[in-house]
Amino acid sequence: MMALAGSYLGMDLLVDDIDEDNAAYFGHCAAGRFCLQSCAACRTLRYPPAPRCPVCRAAESAWRPITGAGVVFTYTVIHQATQPRMKPHAPYAVLIVELDAQPERPLRVPGILVDDRCMPLRATGPRDWGIGTRVRMRFARADAEDGIALPVWSLDR
Amino acid sequence: MASRQYAIVGIGETSYSRKPEFTSRALAATAILRAAEDAGVAPETIDGMLAHGMNDTCGCQVVAGDIGTRLDFHMDCLAGGAAVEALVGVAIGAMEAGLCEVVAIYRAMNGFSQVRTGGTTAQTPSGPHASGDDIHTKAHGWSSPAQMFAPAFMRHMHEYGTTSAQAAMVKVVHSEHAARNPKAIYPQTVTVDEILASRMIAEPLHLLDCCTETNSGTCLIVTALERARDLRHPPVLVRAAVGRACKPGSAMYYQYGSPATTAGEHAAKLLWRHAGVLPQEIDVTGAYDAFTFTSLMLLEDYGFCAKGEGGAYVSSGITRLGGERPNNTSGGLLCEGYSNGMNLVIENVRQLRHDVDDDCPLGPDGRRRHSHDHGPQGRCRQVRGAQFAANLGWGTPGMGSALVLGRA
């Protein structure tokens, strides 16, 4: 057990009881790498980070670099932010992206849709994206003493 | 299945309000005492209690003391939606195991004035205070129920061509029902155009696609059928219960299969096997309407229409009073008030007693003389001759509960 603290877009992030799997995952993100656990027994990739393989239940795994690319599986555009620090960024989109990796057992990673500066894309006006659009992962570096970076998505063009 | 049969014998509720008038402790005591009076049982005969909440309520031991009873069994459960149907099943299990004989199930919450469903409160207006997997969601500014579930509805629209106007019909119909309910917090009827013109909250959800958070206390009393026969009202038999059935990996509901299909696809198999009746035999439904879309998806997944045809089903008139199978005749969570679903079960108990508390006149015996006038000017919300009711609870798209009730 350990704690991670930082801020993202001026929003305080405190993860006060992060488990070692999530700590390792966000540690890779902070280094600019997207990695997932690959089961040591059956090689299945899993997301979110977890202590056992959901297919064969094995505990051993290795972190494997994954191409952070996929298609928008579904999404929402949030017009009314709940968290006060997100209000200036609304309307912003939260995408659930199905990774290209392991299509036979899909992995879906949520994240904010960002612009070229890695800031939340303001989803006003006409849209040229939606379900099925290709996106690429970037890392929004949180301003963090322990180093957190959040996976976010940008349009792949 | 159980060796004995069990029935819901008492129902109690406070007002559905946005005024900060009472503590959750006071709301709980009022709801339980009203349910005991409704059942015709002395409060001290309640020897079992089940409460649920999300760290926003008052626990059983305190409330039992307040109503002057001693418990042989109780549990305080961490659960919001899809709790009440599950707890009816838990109550039956506890009584089958000999733990107690008369169970009060309650939900007491200041859902508007204190802890809101987004996890914000007057004391902690900002988030996120994330633990474990929360960082995968809350850190993205994605936390309230509307924000969390909207992608499931978006996917339903993509897969089946469901439209916002079809979903809005859920609210239109429930608002017509609420207009006949003196307790409803929103008794005004609304139109599809008004819903679609209301401001966007989290696409595809407009403001009027979302229910209203309220302060309320609600209670059900459950006991064995042989005991129920001596009580005040015709007993309402619990024919089947399913408690918080899950999709695989349901902690992130969007990971497995399609989020356009709920855990109801699994729960339905258990429910109809145990209920001994088919969806077509149900006279009135209570499909959780925290949002317009939740009702629509649940009605599909429990087999009231084909998968993907929920939009057509809720727009067809079937779910309206006077239709073949009305849904949420009280106005539901969208219009009567939000209580995590217990008020939807209370309404269906009243339907099966043939004693809905609408504006119809009272007879000399104190029971309503229902006109069964469901026309535009009618004031009645009693479904004529209702024999069977189903409640479909929503926890998330990945987790749900259900009940089938019938006249004994």
PDB file of N, CA and C in Angstrom, chain A residues 14-90:
ATOM      1  N   LEU A  14      -5.620  12.563  -5.284  1.00  0.00           N
ATOM      2  CA  LEU A  14      -5.048  11.865  -4.142  1.00  0.00           C
ATOM      3  C   LEU A  14      -5.511  10.424  -4.221  1.00  0.00           C
ATOM      4  N   VAL A  15      -4.568   9.545  -4.395  1.00  0.00           N
ATOM      5  CA  VAL A  15      -4.909   8.125  -4.385  1.00  0.00           C
ATOM      6  C   VAL A  15      -4.293   7.579  -3.115  1.00  0.00           C
ATOM      7  N   ASP A  16      -5.139   7.411  -2.119  1.00  0.00           N
ATOM      8  CA  ASP A  16      -4.581   7.229  -0.779  1.00  0.00           C
ATOM      9  C   ASP A  16      -4.310   5.766  -0.441  1.00  0.00           C
ATOM     10  N   ASP A  17      -4.776   4.857  -1.254  1.00  0.00           N
ATOM     11  CA  ASP A  17      -4.472   3.461  -0.938  1.00  0.00           C
ATOM     12  C   ASP A  17      -4.242   2.673  -2.224  1.00  0.00           C
ATOM     13  N   ILE A  18      -3.386   3.239  -3.088  1.00  0.00           N
ATOM     14  CA  ILE A  18      -3.170   2.584  -4.381  1.00  0.00           C
ATOM     15  C   ILE A  18      -2.515   1.222  -4.170  1.00  0.00           C
ATOM     16  N   ASP A  19      -2.963   0.239  -4.951  1.00  0.00           N
ATOM     17  CA  ASP A  19      -2.382  -1.096  -4.866  1.00  0.00           C
ATOM     18  C   ASP A  19      -1.150  -1.150  -5.768  1.00  0.00           C
ATOM     19  N   GLU A  20      -0.341  -2.182  -5.623  1.00  0.00           N
ATOM     20  CA  GLU A  20       0.940  -2.201  -6.336  1.00  0.00           C
ATOM     21  C   GLU A  20       0.752  -2.333  -7.847  1.00  0.00           C
ATOM     22  N   ASP A  21      -0.325  -2.981  -8.296  1.00  0.00           N
ATOM     23  CA  ASP A  21      -0.556  -3.110  -9.733  1.00  0.00           C
ATOM     24  C   ASP A  21      -0.846  -1.749 -10.357  1.00  0.00           C
ATOM     25  N   ASN A  22      -1.718  -0.974  -9.714  1.00  0.00           N
ATOM     26  CA  ASN A  22      -2.023   0.356 -10.235  1.00  0.00           C
ATOM     27  C   ASN A  22      -0.823   1.286 -10.110  1.00  0.00           C
ATOM     28  N   ALA A  23      -0.073   1.161  -9.023  1.00  0.00           N
ATOM     29  CA  ALA A  23       1.111   2.012  -8.857  1.00  0.00           C
ATOM     30  C   ALA A  23       2.106   1.750  -9.991  1.00  0.00           C
ATOM     31  N   ALA A  24       2.291   0.494 -10.359  1.00  0.00           N
ATOM     32  CA  ALA A  24       3.209   0.160 -11.450  1.00  0.00           C
ATOM     33  C   ALA A  24       2.682   0.701 -12.776  1.00  0.00           C
ATOM     34  N   TYR A  25       1.378   0.545 -13.008  1.00  0.00           N
ATOM     35  CA  TYR A  25       0.754   1.026 -14.246  1.00  0.00           C
ATOM     36  C   TYR A  25       0.978   2.527 -14.412  1.00  0.00           C
ATOM     37  N   PHE A  26       0.648   3.291 -13.363  1.00  0.00           N
ATOM     38  CA  PHE A  26       0.788   4.749 -13.477  1.00  0.00           C
ATOM     39  C   PHE A  26       2.254   5.159 -13.484  1.00  0.00           C
ATOM     40  N   GLY A  27       3.106   4.341 -12.896  1.00  0.00           N
ATOM     41  CA  GLY A  27       4.540   4.595 -12.988  1.00  0.00           C
ATOM     42  C   GLY A  27       5.026   4.516 -14.430  1.00  0.00           C
ATOM     43  N   HIS A  28       4.571   3.510 -15.171  1.00  0.00           N
ATOM     44  CA  HIS A  28       4.905   3.412 -16.592  1.00  0.00           C
ATOM     45  C   HIS A  28       4.342   4.614 -17.349  1.00  0.00           C
ATOM     46  N   CYS A  29       3.119   4.987 -17.047  1.00  0.00           N
ATOM     47  CA  CYS A  29       2.506   6.151 -17.714  1.00  0.00           C
ATOM     48  C   CYS A  29       3.368   7.395 -17.480  1.00  0.00           C
ATOM     49  N   ALA A  30       3.848   7.559 -16.250  1.00  0.00           N
ATOM     50  CA  ALA A  30       4.654   8.738 -15.917  1.00  0.00           C
ATOM     51  C   ALA A  30       5.947   8.759 -16.720  1.00  0.00           C
ATOM     52  N   ALA A  31       6.436   7.584 -17.092  1.00  0.00           N
ATOM     53  CA  ALA A  31       7.645   7.494 -17.917  1.00  0.00           C
ATOM     54  C   ALA A  31       7.308   7.556 -19.407  1.00  0.00           C
ATOM     55  N   GLY A  32       6.039   7.809 -19.730  1.00  0.00           N
ATOM     56  CA  GLY A  32       5.638   7.955 -21.125  1.00  0.00           C
ATOM     57  C   GLY A  32       5.432   6.636 -21.846  1.00  0.00           C
ATOM     58  N   ARG A  33       5.255   5.561 -21.081  1.00  0.00           N
ATOM     59  CA  ARG A  33       5.048   4.237 -21.690  1.00  0.00           C
ATOM     60  C   ARG A  33       3.665   3.712 -21.316  1.00  0.00           C
ATOM     61  N   PHE A  34       2.981   3.146 -22.309  1.00  0.00           N
ATOM     62  CA  PHE A  34       1.715   2.467 -22.001  1.00  0.00           C
ATOM     63  C   PHE A  34       2.016   0.977 -21.903  1.00  0.00           C
ATOM     64  N   CYS A  35       1.881   0.426 -20.704  1.00  0.00           N
ATOM     65  CA  CYS A  35       2.173  -0.985 -20.481  1.00  0.00           C
ATOM     66  C   CYS A  35       0.987  -1.653 -19.804  1.00  0.00           C
ATOM     67  N   LEU A  36       0.748  -2.888 -20.170  1.00  0.00           N
ATOM     68  CA  LEU A  36      -0.279  -3.688 -19.504  1.00  0.00           C
ATOM     69  C   LEU A  36       0.353  -4.978 -19.006  1.00  0.00           C
ATOM     70  N   GLN A  37      -0.288  -5.586 -18.028  1.00  0.00           N
ATOM     71  CA  GLN A  37       0.183  -6.869 -17.528  1.00  0.00           C
ATOM     72  C   GLN A  37      -0.175  -7.968 -18.524  1.00  0.00           C
ATOM     73  N   SER A  38       0.809  -8.794 -18.819  1.00  0.00           N
ATOM     74  CA  SER A  38       0.601  -9.977 -19.645  1.00  0.00           C
ATOM     75  C   SER A  38       0.769 -11.184 -18.722  1.00  0.00           C
ATOM     76  N   CYS A  39      -0.226 -12.056 -18.722  1.00  0.00           N
ATOM     77  CA  CYS A  39      -0.204 -13.206 -17.819  1.00  0.00           C
ATOM     78  C   CYS A  39       1.006 -14.100 -18.126  1.00  0.00           C
ATOM     79  N   ALA A  40       1.735 -14.473 -17.070  1.00  0.00           N
ATOM     80  CA  ALA A  40       2.924 -15.314 -17.264  1.00  0.00           C
ATOM     81  C   ALA A  40       2.537 -16.714 -17.728  1.00  0.00           C
ATOM     82  N   ALA A  41       1.333 -17.148 -17.427  1.00  0.00           N
ATOM     83  CA  ALA A  41       0.909 -18.509 -17.782  1.00  0.00           C
ATOM     84  C   ALA A  41       0.245 -18.563 -19.151  1.00  0.00           C
ATOM     85  N   CYS A  42      -0.734 -17.670 -19.414  1.00  0.00           N
ATOM     86  CA  CYS A  42      -1.501 -17.786 -20.670  1.00  0.00           C
ATOM     87  C   CYS A  42      -1.314 -16.578 -21.589  1.00  0.00           C
ATOM     88  N   ARG A  43      -0.534 -15.603 -21.183  1.00  0.00           N
ATOM     89  CA  ARG A  43      -0.158 -14.425 -21.972  1.00  0.00           C
ATOM     90  C   ARG A  43      -1.310 -13.444 -22.207  1.00  0.00           C
ATOM     91  N   THR A  44      -2.474 -13.687 -21.649  1.00  0.00           N
ATOM     92  CA  THR A  44      -3.596 -12.753 -21.816  1.00  0.00           C
ATOM     93  C   THR A  44      -3.228 -11.392 -21.215  1.00  0.00           C
ATOM     94  N   LEU A  45      -3.540 -10.336 -21.986  1.00  0.00           N
ATOM     95  CA  LEU A  45      -3.376  -8.973 -21.472  1.00  0.00           C
ATOM     96  C   LEU A  45      -4.599  -8.604 -20.663  1.00  0.00           C
ATOM     97  N   ARG A  46      -4.389  -7.803 -19.609  1.00  0.00           N
ATOM     98  CA  ARG A  46      -5.551  -7.380 -18.836  1.00  0.00           C
ATOM     99  C   ARG A  46      -5.529  -5.896 -18.530  1.00  0.00           C
ATOM    100  N   TYR A  47      -6.721  -5.317 -18.485  1.00  0.00           N
ATOM    101  CA  TYR A  47      -6.937  -3.947 -18.060  1.00  0.00           C
ATOM    102  C   TYR A  47      -8.285  -3.932 -17.357  1.00  0.00           C
ATOM    103  N   PRO A  48      -8.455  -3.268 -16.211  1.00  0.00           N
ATOM    104  CA  PRO A  48      -7.451  -2.508 -15.478  1.00  0.00           C
ATOM    105  C   PRO A  48      -6.424  -3.416 -14.801  1.00  0.00           C
ATOM    106  N   PRO A  49      -5.329  -2.811 -14.297  1.00  0.00           N
ATOM    107  CA  PRO A  49      -4.321  -3.599 -13.593  1.00  0.00           C
ATOM    108  C   PRO A  49      -4.957  -4.394 -12.459  1.00  0.00           C
ATOM    109  N   ALA A  50      -4.524  -5.639 -12.296  1.00  0.00           N
ATOM    110  CA  ALA A  50      -5.166  -6.517 -11.307  1.00  0.00           C
ATOM    111  C   ALA A  50      -4.175  -7.568 -10.839  1.00  0.00           C
ATOM    112  N   PRO A  51      -4.394  -8.116  -9.648  1.00  0.00           N
ATOM    113  CA  PRO A  51      -3.426  -9.065  -9.091  1.00  0.00           C
ATOM    114  C   PRO A  51      -3.471 -10.458  -9.721  1.00  0.00           C
ATOM    115  N   ARG A  52      -4.543 -10.763 -10.465  1.00  0.00           N
ATOM    116  CA  ARG A  52      -4.605 -12.101 -11.085  1.00  0.00           C
ATOM    117  C   ARG A  52      -5.142 -12.016 -12.508  1.00  0.00           C
ATOM    118  N   CYS A  53      -4.832 -13.024 -13.302  1.00  0.00           N
ATOM    119  CA  CYS A  53      -5.335 -13.114 -14.667  1.00  0.00           C
ATOM    120  C   CYS A  53      -6.813 -13.502 -14.615  1.00  0.00           C
ATOM    121  N   PRO A  54      -7.699 -12.742 -15.254  1.00  0.00           N
ATOM    122  CA  PRO A  54      -9.126 -13.072 -15.204  1.00  0.00           C
ATOM    123  C   PRO A  54      -9.490 -14.314 -16.016  1.00  0.00           C
ATOM    124  N   VAL A  55      -8.552 -14.801 -16.834  1.00  0.00           N
ATOM    125  CA  VAL A  55      -8.827 -15.986 -17.654  1.00  0.00           C
ATOM    126  C   VAL A  55      -8.343 -17.250 -16.944  1.00  0.00           C
ATOM    127  N   CYS A  56      -7.044 -17.265 -16.515  1.00  0.00           N
ATOM    128  CA  CYS A  56      -6.494 -18.503 -15.946  1.00  0.00           C
ATOM    129  C   CYS A  56      -6.183 -18.376 -14.449  1.00  0.00           C
ATOM    130  N   ARG A  57      -6.407 -17.186 -13.882  1.00  0.00           N
ATOM    131  CA  ARG A  57      -6.259 -16.929 -12.438  1.00  0.00           C
ATOM    132  C   ARG A  57      -4.818 -16.909 -11.948  1.00  0.00           C
ATOM    133  N   ALA A  58      -3.850 -17.009 -12.850  1.00  0.00           N
ATOM    134  CA  ALA A  58      -2.449 -17.002 -12.406  1.00  0.00           C
ATOM    135  C   ALA A  58      -2.090 -15.644 -11.828  1.00  0.00           C
ATOM    136  N   ALA A  59      -1.221 -15.642 -10.834  1.00  0.00           N
ATOM    137  CA  ALA A  59      -0.830 -14.394 -10.182  1.00  0.00           C
ATOM    138  C   ALA A  59       0.369 -13.735 -10.874  1.00  0.00           C
ATOM    139  N   GLU A  60       1.232 -14.530 -11.486  1.00  0.00           N
ATOM    140  CA  GLU A  60       2.453 -13.972 -12.088  1.00  0.00           C
ATOM    141  C   GLU A  60       2.125 -13.269 -13.404  1.00  0.00           C
ATOM    142  N   SER A  61       2.765 -12.117 -13.606  1.00  0.00           N
ATOM    143  CA  SER A  61       2.571 -11.403 -14.868  1.00  0.00           C
ATOM    144  C   SER A  61       3.805 -10.562 -15.154  1.00  0.00           C
ATOM    145  N   ALA A  62       3.919 -10.132 -16.407  1.00  0.00           N
ATOM    146  CA  ALA A  62       5.009  -9.233 -16.799  1.00  0.00           C
ATOM    147  C   ALA A  62       4.407  -8.007 -17.469  1.00  0.00           C
ATOM    148  N   TRP A  63       5.004  -6.836 -17.237  1.00  0.00           N
ATOM    149  CA  TRP A  63       4.519  -5.615 -17.883  1.00  0.00           C
ATOM    150  C   TRP A  63       5.030  -5.578 -19.310  1.00  0.00           C
ATOM    151  N   ARG A  64       4.120  -5.412 -20.257  1.00  0.00           N
ATOM    152  CA  ARG A  64       4.475  -5.451 -21.667  1.00  0.00           C
ATOM    153  C   ARG A  64       4.086  -4.128 -22.327  1.00  0.00           C
ATOM    154  N   PRO A  65       4.989  -3.516 -23.100  1.00  0.00           N
ATOM    155  CA  PRO A  65       4.623  -2.268 -23.786  1.00  0.00           C
ATOM    156  C   PRO A  65       3.551  -2.540 -24.839  1.00  0.00           C
ATOM    157  N   ILE A  66       2.547  -1.682 -24.878  1.00  0.00           N
ATOM    158  CA  ILE A  66       1.417  -1.841 -25.794  1.00  0.00           C
ATOM    159  C   ILE A  66       1.317  -0.566 -26.632  1.00  0.00           C
ATOM    160  N   THR A  67       0.973  -0.717 -27.901  1.00  0.00           N
ATOM    161  CA  THR A  67       0.731   0.466 -28.731  1.00  0.00           C
ATOM    162  C   THR A  67      -0.566   1.122 -28.267  1.00  0.00           C
ATOM    163  N   GLY A  68      -0.465   2.349 -27.867  1.00  0.00           N
ATOM    164  CA  GLY A  68      -1.645   3.058 -27.368  1.00  0.00           C
ATOM    165  C   GLY A  68      -2.471   3.596 -28.518  1.00  0.00           C
ATOM    166  N   ALA A  69      -3.182   2.698 -29.187  1.00  0.00           N
ATOM    167  CA  ALA A  69      -4.005   3.102 -30.326  1.00  0.00           C
ATOM    168  C   ALA A  69      -5.242   2.224 -30.372  1.00  0.00           C
ATOM    169  N   GLY A  70      -6.323   2.788 -30.872  1.00  0.00           N
ATOM    170  CA  GLY A  70      -7.557   2.021 -30.980  1.00  0.00           C
ATOM    171  C   GLY A  70      -8.670   2.871 -31.552  1.00  0.00           C
ATOM    172  N   VAL A  71      -9.907   2.395 -31.395  1.00  0.00           N
ATOM    173  CA  VAL A  71     -11.062   3.136 -31.908  1.00  0.00           C
ATOM    174  C   VAL A  71     -12.010   3.475 -30.761  1.00  0.00           C
ATOM    175  N   VAL A  72     -12.735   4.568 -30.962  1.00  0.00           N
ATOM    176  CA  VAL A  72     -13.721   4.984 -29.968  1.00  0.00           C
ATOM    177  C   VAL A  72     -14.843   3.944 -29.955  1.00  0.00           C
ATOM    178  N   PHE A  73     -14.999   3.274 -28.817  1.00  0.00           N
ATOM    179  CA  PHE A  73     -16.054   2.254 -28.680  1.00  0.00           C
ATOM    180  C   PHE A  73     -17.355   2.918 -28.253  1.00  0.00           C
ATOM    181  N   THR A  74     -17.269   3.838 -27.314  1.00  0.00           N
ATOM    182  CA  THR A  74     -18.403   4.681 -26.942  1.00  0.00           C
ATOM    183  C   THR A  74     -17.837   5.872 -26.186  1.00  0.00           C
ATOM    184  N   TYR A  75     -18.692   6.845 -25.863  1.00  0.00           N
ATOM    185  CA  TYR A  75     -18.189   8.069 -25.231  1.00  0.00           C
ATOM    186  C   TYR A  75     -19.351   8.837 -24.638  1.00  0.00           C
ATOM    187  N   THR A  76     -19.010   9.880 -23.881  1.00  0.00           N
ATOM    188  CA  THR A  76     -19.986  10.895 -23.521  1.00  0.00           C
ATOM    189  C   THR A  76     -19.295  12.235 -23.626  1.00  0.00           C
ATOM    190  N   VAL A  77     -20.073  13.284 -23.829  1.00  0.00           N
ATOM    191  CA  VAL A  77     -19.549  14.645 -23.730  1.00  0.00           C
ATOM    192  C   VAL A  77     -20.188  15.266 -22.506  1.00  0.00           C
ATOM    193  N   ILE A  78     -19.334  15.631 -21.560  1.00  0.00           N
ATOM    194  CA  ILE A  78     -19.820  16.130 -20.269  1.00  0.00           C
ATOM    195  C   ILE A  78     -19.965  17.643 -20.339  1.00  0.00           C
ATOM    196  N   HIS A  79     -21.208  18.102 -20.240  1.00  0.00           N
ATOM    197  CA  HIS A  79     -21.483  19.537 -20.285  1.00  0.00           C
ATOM    198  C   HIS A  79     -21.555  20.099 -18.866  1.00  0.00           C
ATOM    199  N   GLN A  80     -22.025  19.287 -17.942  1.00  0.00           N
ATOM    200  CA  GLN A  80     -22.078  19.742 -16.549  1.00  0.00           C
ATOM    201  C   GLN A  80     -21.035  18.955 -15.761  1.00  0.00           C
ATOM    202  N   ALA A  81     -19.904  19.608 -15.510  1.00  0.00           N
ATOM    203  CA  ALA A  81     -18.840  18.964 -14.748  1.00  0.00           C
ATOM    204  C   ALA A  81     -19.256  18.874 -13.285  1.00  0.00           C
ATOM    205  N   THR A  82     -18.936  17.753 -12.654  1.00  0.00           N
ATOM    206  CA  THR A  82     -19.230  17.593 -11.233  1.00  0.00           C
ATOM    207  C   THR A  82     -18.109  18.192 -10.397  1.00  0.00           C
ATOM    208  N   GLN A  83     -16.879  17.937 -10.859  1.00  0.00           N
ATOM    209  CA  GLN A  83     -15.727  18.416 -10.091  1.00  0.00           C
ATOM    210  C   GLN A  83     -15.468  19.875 -10.460  1.00  0.00           C
ATOM    211  N   PRO A  84     -15.418  20.758  -9.471  1.00  0.00           N
ATOM    212  CA  PRO A  84     -15.313  22.200  -9.752  1.00  0.00           C
ATOM    213  C   PRO A  84     -14.152  22.549 -10.677  1.00  0.00           C
ATOM    214  N   ARG A  85     -13.019  21.850 -10.541  1.00  0.00           N
ATOM    215  CA  ARG A  85     -11.854  22.205 -11.352  1.00  0.00           C
ATOM    216  C   ARG A  85     -12.035  21.818 -12.820  1.00  0.00           C
ATOM    217  N   MET A  86     -13.028  20.965 -13.112  1.00  0.00           N
ATOM    218  CA  MET A  86     -13.263  20.580 -14.503  1.00  0.00           C
ATOM    219  C   MET A  86     -14.226  21.543 -15.200  1.00  0.00           C
ATOM    220  N   LYS A  87     -14.919  22.367 -14.450  1.00  0.00           N
ATOM    221  CA  LYS A  87     -15.965  23.216 -15.041  1.00  0.00           C
ATOM    222  C   LYS A  87     -15.442  24.109 -16.171  1.00  0.00           C
ATOM    223  N   PRO A  88     -14.245  24.743 -16.024  1.00  0.00           N
ATOM    224  CA  PRO A  88     -13.777  25.600 -17.140  1.00  0.00           C
ATOM    225  C   PRO A  88     -13.500  24.823 -18.427  1.00  0.00           C
ATOM    226  N   HIS A  89     -13.357  23.494 -18.328  1.00  0.00           N
ATOM    227  CA  HIS A  89     -13.026  22.690 -19.511  1.00  0.00           C
ATOM    228  C   HIS A  89     -14.267  22.129 -20.210  1.00  0.00           C
ATOM    229  N   ALA A  90     -15.433  22.259 -19.610  1.00  0.00           N
ATOM    230  CA  ALA A  90     -16.654  21.704 -20.193  1.00  0.00           C
ATOM    231  C   ALA A  90     -17.094  22.545 -21.394  1.00  0.00           C
TER     232      ALA A  90
END
